[in-house]
Structure formats: C-alpha cells, structure tokens
Amino acid sequence: MKRVVVIGAGWLGLPLAQWLKQQGHIVYATRTTPQAVQTLEDLGIESFVCQLDQPDGLSDALLERQCDTVIGCFPPGFRQGAGEHYAKHWQNLVQQAKQANIQKLVMISSTSVYPDIAKAMNEQDASLALALDNSAFDAKARILLKAEQHVITSSMDYTILRCSGLMGPKRHPSRFVSKMAQVSRLAPANMLHLYDAIGIAHFSLEQLPYSIINATTPNTVSKAEFYQAALDAVASDLPLPPLCDKEEKRIVCDKLLAAGYRFHFSHTLEAVHGYE
C-alpha cells in the first residue's frame, strides 16, 4: 500500500486517484482552487489546494499526510500560453517533494518531447542534451525536456511516462477531426486510452525505477484509417479532411512491454470502441 498524492486531479488525474483508492492505496489529490477541491471531496477523494507557482507549504502538506509517492499529472498549458512556467513548476514540485522525503516521483509527460522526424522513436531519442542544438526539436519539446530534467536529476526514484495522444471518456478522437486541415495515410496514429494511462501510472508505482517510458498503444494504423474508424464508431457522417502522404514519427513502447505491463487495449482500433 502506498500513500499517494496526485498533483493535478483533472481529466486523467481524477480517475487515476479514484482507481488507486479502489486498489487499496491511501490517496490524496490537489487542485488549484478551493471550489475544485470541494468537488473532489464530494467525490470521496481527500484533497487540498496546491498552486505550483506558489509552492510554499506543499512539503508540509505532504509530510502531514505521510505521503511516500507523488504523481505529477498537470498539463504544460501550451494552449493557454503558459508553457514557459511548466519547467519551473516541476522544479518547485521536485524541491517540495525532496523536503518531504518522498520516495517515488511519477511524471506524466508527453511524446511531444520527440523531434519531428519520420522514424521509430525510442526513449533515448529525446533528451535535453540532444534538443539544445537540434532544430528538429521544437520549443515545446525543449520545455518538456527541461521539466523532465528536473525529475531526472532529483536524486529520487522516478518514472517519467511519455504519453502519446490521450483519448477516453469526454475525449473521443472523433471530436478532433473537424479541427484537422489534413490527415495522413502514412503517419501512424500514436494514441493511448485513458484506461491504459491509468494502468501504466499504477504499474509504475512498484515498477520502472529510474526510468523514462513511452506510454502508447503498441499496435496502430495510419491516422487516416484511425480517424475514419473513430468517426464510424460514433456513426458520424462528418467527412475526413483532405488526405496527404506525409510520413511522421512512430512512438515505440517496447521498453514498457518488456517490463511486463499488459495493455487494456493493445490496438488503437480496439481503443476507439473502449467507451463502455
């Protein structure tokens, strides 16, 4: 049994906290406002306010609750223009976790760390050192890698989970189609269902020490085939955007499979229908 705090109980963090509690762990969660904390409390999750731009007091909160594991589950906020704060937030979280003698740190990161190159991407294909002088890594990748570096150099046991495109309840991939200018017949659909994002995070509590891990569905199809299947799954008559033949990176999860994780959905076409 672990004593876990989920920092950022949103679309992924809340069901993760609920699942860990169901599995017998002592679970706490955080949000950034008292109103959001009350919502979590109403759902049966003990919670408290945490704002990582003002982290003072977080270590005391962790010590008071005798937490041994921290899962950082907050997005970088690129769409809101707040991405430049993300690495600083992780630096603050690492410092507070160390002061609270946290034993394990799990970071929910993203496969956006990888360069824009059409090849199979293993975990060693992205690091802050590689990205600094390589134009194939964009600014978002460098921010994410800088945040990861704070975790890697923390001296704590850690697992960094680089999640591919997340889908699940209230995030069906069919919803993304209308926003696409084009879709490729050659680019792989690198996707991960919520159930497996939760499963992999849970798996990492006892496994994957000092590891960076690609978290993506092991078998997939092209983006064109995937998004057509997504539209078919919800009986949508929306047409696909214009097709193209642009090749893109393929995220590989061999390291996770070798560690013994068993996927809920082993193929993205199964995951498209996984909304019971």
PDB file of C-alpha atoms in Angstrom:
ATOM      1  CA  MET A   1       0.000   0.000   0.000  1.00  0.00           C
ATOM      2  CA  LYS A   2       1.266   3.424  -0.996  1.00  0.00           C
ATOM      3  CA  ARG A   3       0.393   6.850   0.329  1.00  0.00           C
ATOM      4  CA  VAL A   4      -0.013   8.777  -2.917  1.00  0.00           C
ATOM      5  CA  VAL A   5      -0.755  12.366  -3.802  1.00  0.00           C
ATOM      6  CA  VAL A   6      -1.916  13.168  -7.327  1.00  0.00           C
ATOM      7  CA  ILE A   7      -0.860  16.717  -8.172  1.00  0.00           C
ATOM      8  CA  GLY A   8      -3.473  17.913 -10.647  1.00  0.00           C
ATOM      9  CA  ALA A   9      -6.677  15.854 -10.447  1.00  0.00           C
ATOM     10  CA  GLY A  10      -8.101  16.726 -13.867  1.00  0.00           C
ATOM     11  CA  TRP A  11      -9.200  14.600 -16.822  1.00  0.00           C
ATOM     12  CA  LEU A  12      -6.506  11.971 -16.117  1.00  0.00           C
ATOM     13  CA  GLY A  13      -5.603  12.713 -12.504  1.00  0.00           C
ATOM     14  CA  LEU A  14      -9.098  12.354 -11.044  1.00  0.00           C
ATOM     15  CA  PRO A  15      -9.898   8.873 -12.417  1.00  0.00           C
ATOM     16  CA  LEU A  16      -6.314   7.856 -11.597  1.00  0.00           C
ATOM     17  CA  ALA A  17      -6.834   8.929  -7.977  1.00  0.00           C
ATOM     18  CA  GLN A  18     -10.170   7.096  -7.846  1.00  0.00           C
ATOM     19  CA  TRP A  19      -8.615   3.910  -9.290  1.00  0.00           C
ATOM     20  CA  LEU A  20      -5.656   3.956  -6.892  1.00  0.00           C
ATOM     21  CA  LYS A  21      -8.046   4.387  -3.966  1.00  0.00           C
ATOM     22  CA  GLN A  22     -10.112   1.423  -5.194  1.00  0.00           C
ATOM     23  CA  GLN A  23      -6.909  -0.649  -5.267  1.00  0.00           C
ATOM     24  CA  GLY A  24      -6.353  -0.003  -1.562  1.00  0.00           C
ATOM     25  CA  HIS A  25      -3.854   2.851  -1.608  1.00  0.00           C
ATOM     26  CA  ILE A  26      -4.183   5.932   0.594  1.00  0.00           C
ATOM     27  CA  VAL A  27      -4.806   8.695  -1.943  1.00  0.00           C
ATOM     28  CA  TYR A  28      -4.847  12.474  -1.824  1.00  0.00           C
ATOM     29  CA  ALA A  29      -5.300  14.847  -4.728  1.00  0.00           C
ATOM     30  CA  THR A  30      -4.824  18.530  -5.446  1.00  0.00           C
ATOM     31  CA  ARG A  31      -6.472  21.250  -7.477  1.00  0.00           C
ATOM     32  CA  THR A  32      -5.669  24.940  -7.717  1.00  0.00           C
ATOM     33  CA  THR A  33      -8.866  26.380  -6.182  1.00  0.00           C
ATOM     34  CA  PRO A  34     -10.962  25.696  -3.065  1.00  0.00           C
ATOM     35  CA  GLN A  35     -14.039  25.168  -5.258  1.00  0.00           C
ATOM     36  CA  ALA A  36     -12.308  22.450  -7.286  1.00  0.00           C
ATOM     37  CA  VAL A  37     -11.022  20.835  -4.087  1.00  0.00           C
ATOM     38  CA  GLN A  38     -14.578  20.718  -2.740  1.00  0.00           C
ATOM     39  CA  THR A  39     -15.681  18.931  -5.916  1.00  0.00           C
ATOM     40  CA  LEU A  40     -13.031  16.263  -5.285  1.00  0.00           C
ATOM     41  CA  GLU A  41     -14.060  15.959  -1.641  1.00  0.00           C
ATOM     42  CA  ASP A  42     -17.672  15.446  -2.760  1.00  0.00           C
ATOM     43  CA  LEU A  43     -16.411  12.545  -4.892  1.00  0.00           C
ATOM     44  CA  GLY A  44     -14.725  10.961  -1.873  1.00  0.00           C
ATOM     45  CA  ILE A  45     -11.127  11.991  -2.622  1.00  0.00           C
ATOM     46  CA  GLU A  46      -9.294  13.749   0.222  1.00  0.00           C
ATOM     47  CA  SER A  47      -7.866  16.885  -1.365  1.00  0.00           C
ATOM     48  CA  PHE A  48      -6.095  20.163  -0.801  1.00  0.00           C
ATOM     49  CA  VAL A  49      -5.183  23.295  -2.741  1.00  0.00           C
ATOM     50  CA  CYS A  50      -1.809  23.322  -4.495  1.00  0.00           C
ATOM     51  CA  GLN A  51      -0.514  26.072  -6.756  1.00  0.00           C
ATOM     52  CA  LEU A  52       2.932  25.233  -8.077  1.00  0.00           C
ATOM     53  CA  ASP A  53       3.785  28.855  -8.822  1.00  0.00           C
ATOM     54  CA  GLN A  54       3.402  29.378  -5.047  1.00  0.00           C
ATOM     55  CA  PRO A  55       4.628  26.024  -3.709  1.00  0.00           C
ATOM     56  CA  ASP A  56       5.468  27.034  -0.139  1.00  0.00           C
ATOM     57  CA  GLY A  57       3.660  24.728   2.249  1.00  0.00           C
ATOM     58  CA  LEU A  58       3.391  21.787  -0.129  1.00  0.00           C
ATOM     59  CA  SER A  59       6.173  19.879   1.641  1.00  0.00           C
ATOM     60  CA  ASP A  60       4.371  20.399   4.954  1.00  0.00           C
ATOM     61  CA  ALA A  61       1.134  19.124   3.409  1.00  0.00           C
ATOM     62  CA  LEU A  62       2.941  16.019   2.134  1.00  0.00           C
ATOM     63  CA  LEU A  63       4.626  15.384   5.490  1.00  0.00           C
ATOM     64  CA  GLU A  64       1.383  15.900   7.387  1.00  0.00           C
ATOM     65  CA  ARG A  65      -0.287  13.233   5.231  1.00  0.00           C
ATOM     66  CA  GLN A  66       2.777  10.938   5.386  1.00  0.00           C
ATOM     67  CA  CYS A  67       2.873  10.655   1.589  1.00  0.00           C
ATOM     68  CA  ASP A  68       5.579   8.485   0.041  1.00  0.00           C
ATOM     69  CA  THR A  69       4.657   8.892  -3.645  1.00  0.00           C
ATOM     70  CA  VAL A  70       3.895  11.935  -5.791  1.00  0.00           C
ATOM     71  CA  ILE A  71       2.288  11.714  -9.233  1.00  0.00           C
ATOM     72  CA  GLY A  72       2.562  14.954 -11.196  1.00  0.00           C
ATOM     73  CA  CYS A  73      -0.422  14.943 -13.511  1.00  0.00           C
ATOM     74  CA  PHE A  74      -0.751  18.549 -14.678  1.00  0.00           C
ATOM     75  CA  PRO A  75      -0.566  19.641 -18.338  1.00  0.00           C
ATOM     76  CA  PRO A  76       2.009  22.147 -19.600  1.00  0.00           C
ATOM     77  CA  GLY A  77      -0.664  24.627 -20.639  1.00  0.00           C
ATOM     78  CA  PHE A  78       0.761  25.359 -24.088  1.00  0.00           C
ATOM     79  CA  ARG A  79      -2.678  26.233 -25.478  1.00  0.00           C
ATOM     80  CA  GLN A  80      -3.173  28.776 -22.702  1.00  0.00           C
ATOM     81  CA  GLY A  81       0.237  30.307 -23.386  1.00  0.00           C
ATOM     82  CA  ALA A  82       1.581  29.187 -20.002  1.00  0.00           C
ATOM     83  CA  GLY A  83       4.101  26.638 -21.238  1.00  0.00           C
ATOM     84  CA  GLU A  84       7.148  28.601 -20.129  1.00  0.00           C
ATOM     85  CA  HIS A  85       6.066  28.124 -16.487  1.00  0.00           C
ATOM     86  CA  TYR A  86       5.876  24.330 -16.782  1.00  0.00           C
ATOM     87  CA  ALA A  87       9.555  23.557 -16.150  1.00  0.00           C
ATOM     88  CA  LYS A  88       9.579  25.935 -13.173  1.00  0.00           C
ATOM     89  CA  HIS A  89       6.506  24.200 -11.739  1.00  0.00           C
ATOM     90  CA  TRP A  90       8.306  20.864 -11.958  1.00  0.00           C
ATOM     91  CA  GLN A  91      11.406  22.354 -10.358  1.00  0.00           C
ATOM     92  CA  ASN A  92       9.237  23.604  -7.489  1.00  0.00           C
ATOM     93  CA  LEU A  93       7.478  20.249  -7.146  1.00  0.00           C
ATOM     94  CA  VAL A  94      10.789  18.359  -7.028  1.00  0.00           C
ATOM     95  CA  GLN A  95      12.128  20.680  -4.320  1.00  0.00           C
ATOM     96  CA  GLN A  96       8.999  20.300  -2.183  1.00  0.00           C
ATOM     97  CA  ALA A  97       8.947  16.522  -2.664  1.00  0.00           C
ATOM     98  CA  LYS A  98      12.585  16.233  -1.560  1.00  0.00           C
ATOM     99  CA  GLN A  99      11.870  18.298   1.560  1.00  0.00           C
ATOM    100  CA  ALA A 100       9.010  15.905   2.340  1.00  0.00           C
ATOM    101  CA  ASN A 101      11.239  12.820   1.892  1.00  0.00           C
ATOM    102  CA  ILE A 102       9.106  11.485  -0.965  1.00  0.00           C
ATOM    103  CA  GLN A 103      10.337   8.066  -2.098  1.00  0.00           C
ATOM    104  CA  LYS A 104       8.935   7.941  -5.652  1.00  0.00           C
ATOM    105  CA  LEU A 105       8.086  10.616  -8.197  1.00  0.00           C
ATOM    106  CA  VAL A 106       5.946   9.819 -11.244  1.00  0.00           C
ATOM    107  CA  MET A 107       5.809  12.410 -14.012  1.00  0.00           C
ATOM    108  CA  ILE A 108       3.090  12.378 -16.645  1.00  0.00           C
ATOM    109  CA  SER A 109       4.989  13.759 -19.631  1.00  0.00           C
ATOM    110  CA  SER A 110       4.297  13.651 -23.361  1.00  0.00           C
ATOM    111  CA  THR A 111       5.665  12.211 -26.582  1.00  0.00           C
ATOM    112  CA  SER A 112       5.787  15.832 -27.765  1.00  0.00           C
ATOM    113  CA  VAL A 113       9.378  15.672 -26.472  1.00  0.00           C
ATOM    114  CA  TYR A 114      10.417  13.878 -29.663  1.00  0.00           C
ATOM    115  CA  PRO A 115      11.833  15.597 -32.755  1.00  0.00           C
ATOM    116  CA  ASP A 116       9.785  15.999 -35.916  1.00  0.00           C
ATOM    117  CA  ILE A 117      11.484  13.149 -37.774  1.00  0.00           C
ATOM    118  CA  ALA A 118       9.722  10.259 -39.531  1.00  0.00           C
ATOM    119  CA  LYS A 119      11.243   7.307 -37.656  1.00  0.00           C
ATOM    120  CA  ALA A 120      10.554   4.947 -34.774  1.00  0.00           C
ATOM    121  CA  MET A 121      11.118   6.822 -31.522  1.00  0.00           C
ATOM    122  CA  ASN A 122      12.588   5.022 -28.517  1.00  0.00           C
ATOM    123  CA  GLU A 123      13.106   6.654 -25.143  1.00  0.00           C
ATOM    124  CA  GLN A 124      16.735   7.548 -25.832  1.00  0.00           C
ATOM    125  CA  ASP A 125      15.756   9.612 -28.903  1.00  0.00           C
ATOM    126  CA  ALA A 126      14.860  12.656 -26.782  1.00  0.00           C
ATOM    127  CA  SER A 127      16.797  14.366 -24.005  1.00  0.00           C
ATOM    128  CA  LEU A 128      17.573  17.932 -23.045  1.00  0.00           C
ATOM    129  CA  ALA A 129      21.171  17.482 -24.208  1.00  0.00           C
ATOM    130  CA  LEU A 130      20.044  16.250 -27.632  1.00  0.00           C
ATOM    131  CA  ALA A 131      17.479  19.035 -28.033  1.00  0.00           C
ATOM    132  CA  LEU A 132      19.633  22.057 -27.198  1.00  0.00           C
ATOM    133  CA  ASP A 133      21.341  22.359 -30.593  1.00  0.00           C
ATOM    134  CA  ASN A 134      18.949  20.426 -32.807  1.00  0.00           C
ATOM    135  CA  SER A 135      16.325  22.314 -34.814  1.00  0.00           C
ATOM    136  CA  ALA A 136      14.235  19.138 -35.188  1.00  0.00           C
ATOM    137  CA  PHE A 137      13.152  19.663 -31.561  1.00  0.00           C
ATOM    138  CA  ASP A 138      10.626  22.487 -31.268  1.00  0.00           C
ATOM    139  CA  ALA A 139      10.241  24.937 -28.372  1.00  0.00           C
ATOM    140  CA  LYS A 140       7.534  22.816 -26.714  1.00  0.00           C
ATOM    141  CA  ALA A 141       9.804  19.766 -26.761  1.00  0.00           C
ATOM    142  CA  ARG A 142      12.593  21.730 -25.089  1.00  0.00           C
ATOM    143  CA  ILE A 143      10.255  22.974 -22.343  1.00  0.00           C
ATOM    144  CA  LEU A 144       9.038  19.430 -21.659  1.00  0.00           C
ATOM    145  CA  LEU A 145      12.587  18.069 -21.643  1.00  0.00           C
ATOM    146  CA  LYS A 146      13.726  20.809 -19.275  1.00  0.00           C
ATOM    147  CA  ALA A 147      10.920  19.798 -16.921  1.00  0.00           C
ATOM    148  CA  GLU A 148      11.889  16.134 -17.239  1.00  0.00           C
ATOM    149  CA  GLN A 149      15.482  17.021 -16.414  1.00  0.00           C
ATOM    150  CA  HIS A 150      14.427  18.394 -13.015  1.00  0.00           C
ATOM    151  CA  VAL A 151      12.950  14.959 -12.262  1.00  0.00           C
ATOM    152  CA  ILE A 152      15.939  13.016 -13.625  1.00  0.00           C
ATOM    153  CA  THR A 153      18.432  14.985 -11.511  1.00  0.00           C
ATOM    154  CA  SER A 154      16.243  14.992  -8.376  1.00  0.00           C
ATOM    155  CA  SER A 155      18.144  12.071  -6.746  1.00  0.00           C
ATOM    156  CA  MET A 156      14.721  10.493  -6.045  1.00  0.00           C
ATOM    157  CA  ASP A 157      13.412   7.315  -7.616  1.00  0.00           C
ATOM    158  CA  TYR A 158      11.317   8.394 -10.588  1.00  0.00           C
ATOM    159  CA  THR A 159       9.325   7.211 -13.574  1.00  0.00           C
ATOM    160  CA  ILE A 160       8.675   9.604 -16.450  1.00  0.00           C
ATOM    161  CA  LEU A 161       5.726   8.465 -18.565  1.00  0.00           C
ATOM    162  CA  ARG A 162       5.780   9.976 -22.041  1.00  0.00           C
ATOM    163  CA  CYS A 163       2.145   9.583 -23.044  1.00  0.00           C
ATOM    164  CA  SER A 164       1.048   9.741 -26.659  1.00  0.00           C
ATOM    165  CA  GLY A 165      -2.282  11.290 -27.710  1.00  0.00           C
ATOM    166  CA  LEU A 166      -4.782  10.679 -24.926  1.00  0.00           C
ATOM    167  CA  MET A 167      -8.325   9.542 -25.608  1.00  0.00           C
ATOM    168  CA  GLY A 168     -11.173   8.292 -23.488  1.00  0.00           C
ATOM    169  CA  PRO A 169     -14.454   9.438 -21.944  1.00  0.00           C
ATOM    170  CA  LYS A 170     -15.242  13.044 -22.956  1.00  0.00           C
ATOM    171  CA  ARG A 171     -12.201  12.901 -25.246  1.00  0.00           C
ATOM    172  CA  HIS A 172     -13.277  10.714 -28.156  1.00  0.00           C
ATOM    173  CA  PRO A 173     -10.902  11.059 -31.126  1.00  0.00           C
ATOM    174  CA  SER A 174     -13.821  11.690 -33.483  1.00  0.00           C
ATOM    175  CA  ARG A 175     -14.052  15.136 -31.882  1.00  0.00           C
ATOM    176  CA  PHE A 176     -10.610  16.076 -33.212  1.00  0.00           C
ATOM    177  CA  VAL A 177     -11.453  15.538 -36.904  1.00  0.00           C
ATOM    178  CA  SER A 178     -13.248  18.836 -37.529  1.00  0.00           C
ATOM    179  CA  LYS A 179     -10.128  20.732 -36.433  1.00  0.00           C
ATOM    180  CA  MET A 180      -7.791  18.952 -38.872  1.00  0.00           C
ATOM    181  CA  ALA A 181      -6.592  20.651 -42.051  1.00  0.00           C
ATOM    182  CA  GLN A 182      -5.462  17.311 -43.495  1.00  0.00           C
ATOM    183  CA  VAL A 183      -4.841  13.731 -42.387  1.00  0.00           C
ATOM    184  CA  SER A 184      -2.055  11.406 -43.494  1.00  0.00           C
ATOM    185  CA  ARG A 185      -2.333   7.919 -44.960  1.00  0.00           C
ATOM    186  CA  LEU A 186       1.274   7.241 -43.923  1.00  0.00           C
ATOM    187  CA  ALA A 187       1.617   8.809 -40.461  1.00  0.00           C
ATOM    188  CA  PRO A 188       0.927   6.402 -37.571  1.00  0.00           C
ATOM    189  CA  ALA A 189      -1.786   7.233 -35.044  1.00  0.00           C
ATOM    190  CA  ASN A 190       0.151   7.340 -31.759  1.00  0.00           C
ATOM    191  CA  MET A 191      -2.637   7.162 -29.172  1.00  0.00           C
ATOM    192  CA  LEU A 192      -3.238   5.999 -25.585  1.00  0.00           C
ATOM    193  CA  HIS A 193      -6.573   5.234 -23.949  1.00  0.00           C
ATOM    194  CA  LEU A 194      -7.334   6.661 -20.510  1.00  0.00           C
ATOM    195  CA  TYR A 195      -7.646   3.140 -19.067  1.00  0.00           C
ATOM    196  CA  ASP A 196      -4.070   2.346 -20.067  1.00  0.00           C
ATOM    197  CA  ALA A 197      -2.752   5.743 -18.955  1.00  0.00           C
ATOM    198  CA  ILE A 198      -4.178   4.898 -15.524  1.00  0.00           C
ATOM    199  CA  GLY A 199      -2.906   1.321 -15.696  1.00  0.00           C
ATOM    200  CA  ILE A 200       0.629   2.351 -16.621  1.00  0.00           C
ATOM    201  CA  ALA A 201       0.763   5.017 -13.901  1.00  0.00           C
ATOM    202  CA  HIS A 202      -0.396   2.398 -11.368  1.00  0.00           C
ATOM    203  CA  PHE A 203       2.173  -0.099 -12.720  1.00  0.00           C
ATOM    204  CA  SER A 204       4.927   2.484 -12.259  1.00  0.00           C
ATOM    205  CA  LEU A 205       4.315   2.752  -8.502  1.00  0.00           C
ATOM    206  CA  GLU A 206       6.047  -0.605  -7.972  1.00  0.00           C
ATOM    207  CA  GLN A 207       7.949  -0.985 -11.260  1.00  0.00           C
ATOM    208  CA  LEU A 208      10.099   1.022 -13.687  1.00  0.00           C
ATOM    209  CA  PRO A 209      12.634   2.520 -11.229  1.00  0.00           C
ATOM    210  CA  TYR A 210      14.695   5.453 -12.505  1.00  0.00           C
ATOM    211  CA  SER A 211      13.045   5.092 -15.904  1.00  0.00           C
ATOM    212  CA  ILE A 212      11.761   7.071 -18.845  1.00  0.00           C
ATOM    213  CA  ILE A 213       8.959   5.155 -20.564  1.00  0.00           C
ATOM    214  CA  ASN A 214       6.961   5.614 -23.764  1.00  0.00           C
ATOM    215  CA  ALA A 215       3.282   5.095 -22.939  1.00  0.00           C
ATOM    216  CA  THR A 216       1.453   4.408 -26.197  1.00  0.00           C
ATOM    217  CA  THR A 217      -0.818   1.697 -27.597  1.00  0.00           C
ATOM    218  CA  PRO A 218       1.557  -0.916 -29.076  1.00  0.00           C
ATOM    219  CA  ASN A 219      -0.325  -1.584 -32.326  1.00  0.00           C
ATOM    220  CA  THR A 220      -1.833   1.061 -34.562  1.00  0.00           C
ATOM    221  CA  VAL A 221      -2.815   2.106 -38.075  1.00  0.00           C
ATOM    222  CA  SER A 222      -2.419   5.270 -40.118  1.00  0.00           C
ATOM    223  CA  LYS A 223      -4.024   8.473 -38.925  1.00  0.00           C
ATOM    224  CA  ALA A 224      -6.412   8.356 -41.886  1.00  0.00           C
ATOM    225  CA  GLU A 225      -7.627   4.847 -41.007  1.00  0.00           C
ATOM    226  CA  PHE A 226      -7.746   5.610 -37.284  1.00  0.00           C
ATOM    227  CA  TYR A 227      -9.806   8.779 -37.564  1.00  0.00           C
ATOM    228  CA  GLN A 228     -12.183   7.190 -40.074  1.00  0.00           C
ATOM    229  CA  ALA A 229     -12.691   4.365 -37.562  1.00  0.00           C
ATOM    230  CA  ALA A 230     -13.278   6.968 -34.847  1.00  0.00           C
ATOM    231  CA  LEU A 231     -15.981   8.637 -36.951  1.00  0.00           C
ATOM    232  CA  ASP A 232     -17.548   5.251 -37.718  1.00  0.00           C
ATOM    233  CA  ALA A 233     -17.542   4.346 -34.012  1.00  0.00           C
ATOM    234  CA  VAL A 234     -19.901   7.233 -33.250  1.00  0.00           C
ATOM    235  CA  ALA A 235     -21.867   6.894 -36.516  1.00  0.00           C
ATOM    236  CA  SER A 236     -20.722  10.325 -37.653  1.00  0.00           C
ATOM    237  CA  ASP A 237     -21.262  11.401 -41.250  1.00  0.00           C
ATOM    238  CA  LEU A 238     -18.516  14.018 -40.975  1.00  0.00           C
ATOM    239  CA  PRO A 239     -16.036  13.502 -43.832  1.00  0.00           C
ATOM    240  CA  LEU A 240     -12.309  13.171 -43.248  1.00  0.00           C
ATOM    241  CA  PRO A 241     -10.268  16.244 -44.170  1.00  0.00           C
ATOM    242  CA  PRO A 242      -8.129  16.054 -47.333  1.00  0.00           C
ATOM    243  CA  LEU A 243      -5.739  13.101 -47.331  1.00  0.00           C
ATOM    244  CA  CYS A 244      -1.974  13.515 -47.607  1.00  0.00           C
ATOM    245  CA  ASP A 245       1.046  11.207 -47.610  1.00  0.00           C
ATOM    246  CA  LYS A 246       3.245  12.882 -45.024  1.00  0.00           C
ATOM    247  CA  GLU A 247       5.346  10.436 -43.011  1.00  0.00           C
ATOM    248  CA  GLU A 248       5.705  11.091 -39.274  1.00  0.00           C
ATOM    249  CA  LYS A 249       7.293   9.583 -36.170  1.00  0.00           C
ATOM    250  CA  ARG A 250       6.119   6.297 -34.684  1.00  0.00           C
ATOM    251  CA  ILE A 251       6.271   6.030 -30.899  1.00  0.00           C
ATOM    252  CA  VAL A 252       7.568   2.634 -29.737  1.00  0.00           C
ATOM    253  CA  CYS A 253       6.670   1.093 -26.355  1.00  0.00           C
ATOM    254  CA  ASP A 254       8.928  -1.989 -26.411  1.00  0.00           C
ATOM    255  CA  LYS A 255      10.527  -0.979 -23.097  1.00  0.00           C
ATOM    256  CA  LEU A 256       7.150  -0.917 -21.320  1.00  0.00           C
ATOM    257  CA  LEU A 257       6.110  -4.266 -22.794  1.00  0.00           C
ATOM    258  CA  ALA A 258       9.442  -5.802 -21.765  1.00  0.00           C
ATOM    259  CA  ALA A 259       8.837  -4.593 -18.201  1.00  0.00           C
ATOM    260  CA  GLY A 260       5.682  -6.714 -18.100  1.00  0.00           C
ATOM    261  CA  TYR A 261       2.840  -4.226 -18.476  1.00  0.00           C
ATOM    262  CA  ARG A 262      -0.251  -5.763 -20.082  1.00  0.00           C
ATOM    263  CA  PHE A 263      -2.333  -3.322 -22.084  1.00  0.00           C
ATOM    264  CA  HIS A 264      -6.077  -2.977 -21.652  1.00  0.00           C
ATOM    265  CA  PHE A 265      -6.229  -2.091 -25.354  1.00  0.00           C
ATOM    266  CA  SER A 266      -3.376  -3.491 -27.442  1.00  0.00           C
ATOM    267  CA  HIS A 267      -4.581  -1.855 -30.676  1.00  0.00           C
ATOM    268  CA  THR A 268      -5.800   1.685 -31.304  1.00  0.00           C
ATOM    269  CA  LEU A 269      -8.778   0.342 -33.280  1.00  0.00           C
ATOM    270  CA  GLU A 270      -9.890  -1.515 -30.128  1.00  0.00           C
ATOM    271  CA  ALA A 271      -9.399   1.608 -28.044  1.00  0.00           C
ATOM    272  CA  VAL A 272     -11.669   3.630 -30.344  1.00  0.00           C
ATOM    273  CA  HIS A 273     -14.558   1.467 -29.122  1.00  0.00           C
ATOM    274  CA  GLY A 274     -13.466   1.393 -25.467  1.00  0.00           C
ATOM    275  CA  TYR A 275     -16.066   3.733 -24.048  1.00  0.00           C
ATOM    276  CA  GLU A 276     -18.351   1.468 -22.084  1.00  0.00           C
TER     277      GLU A 276
END
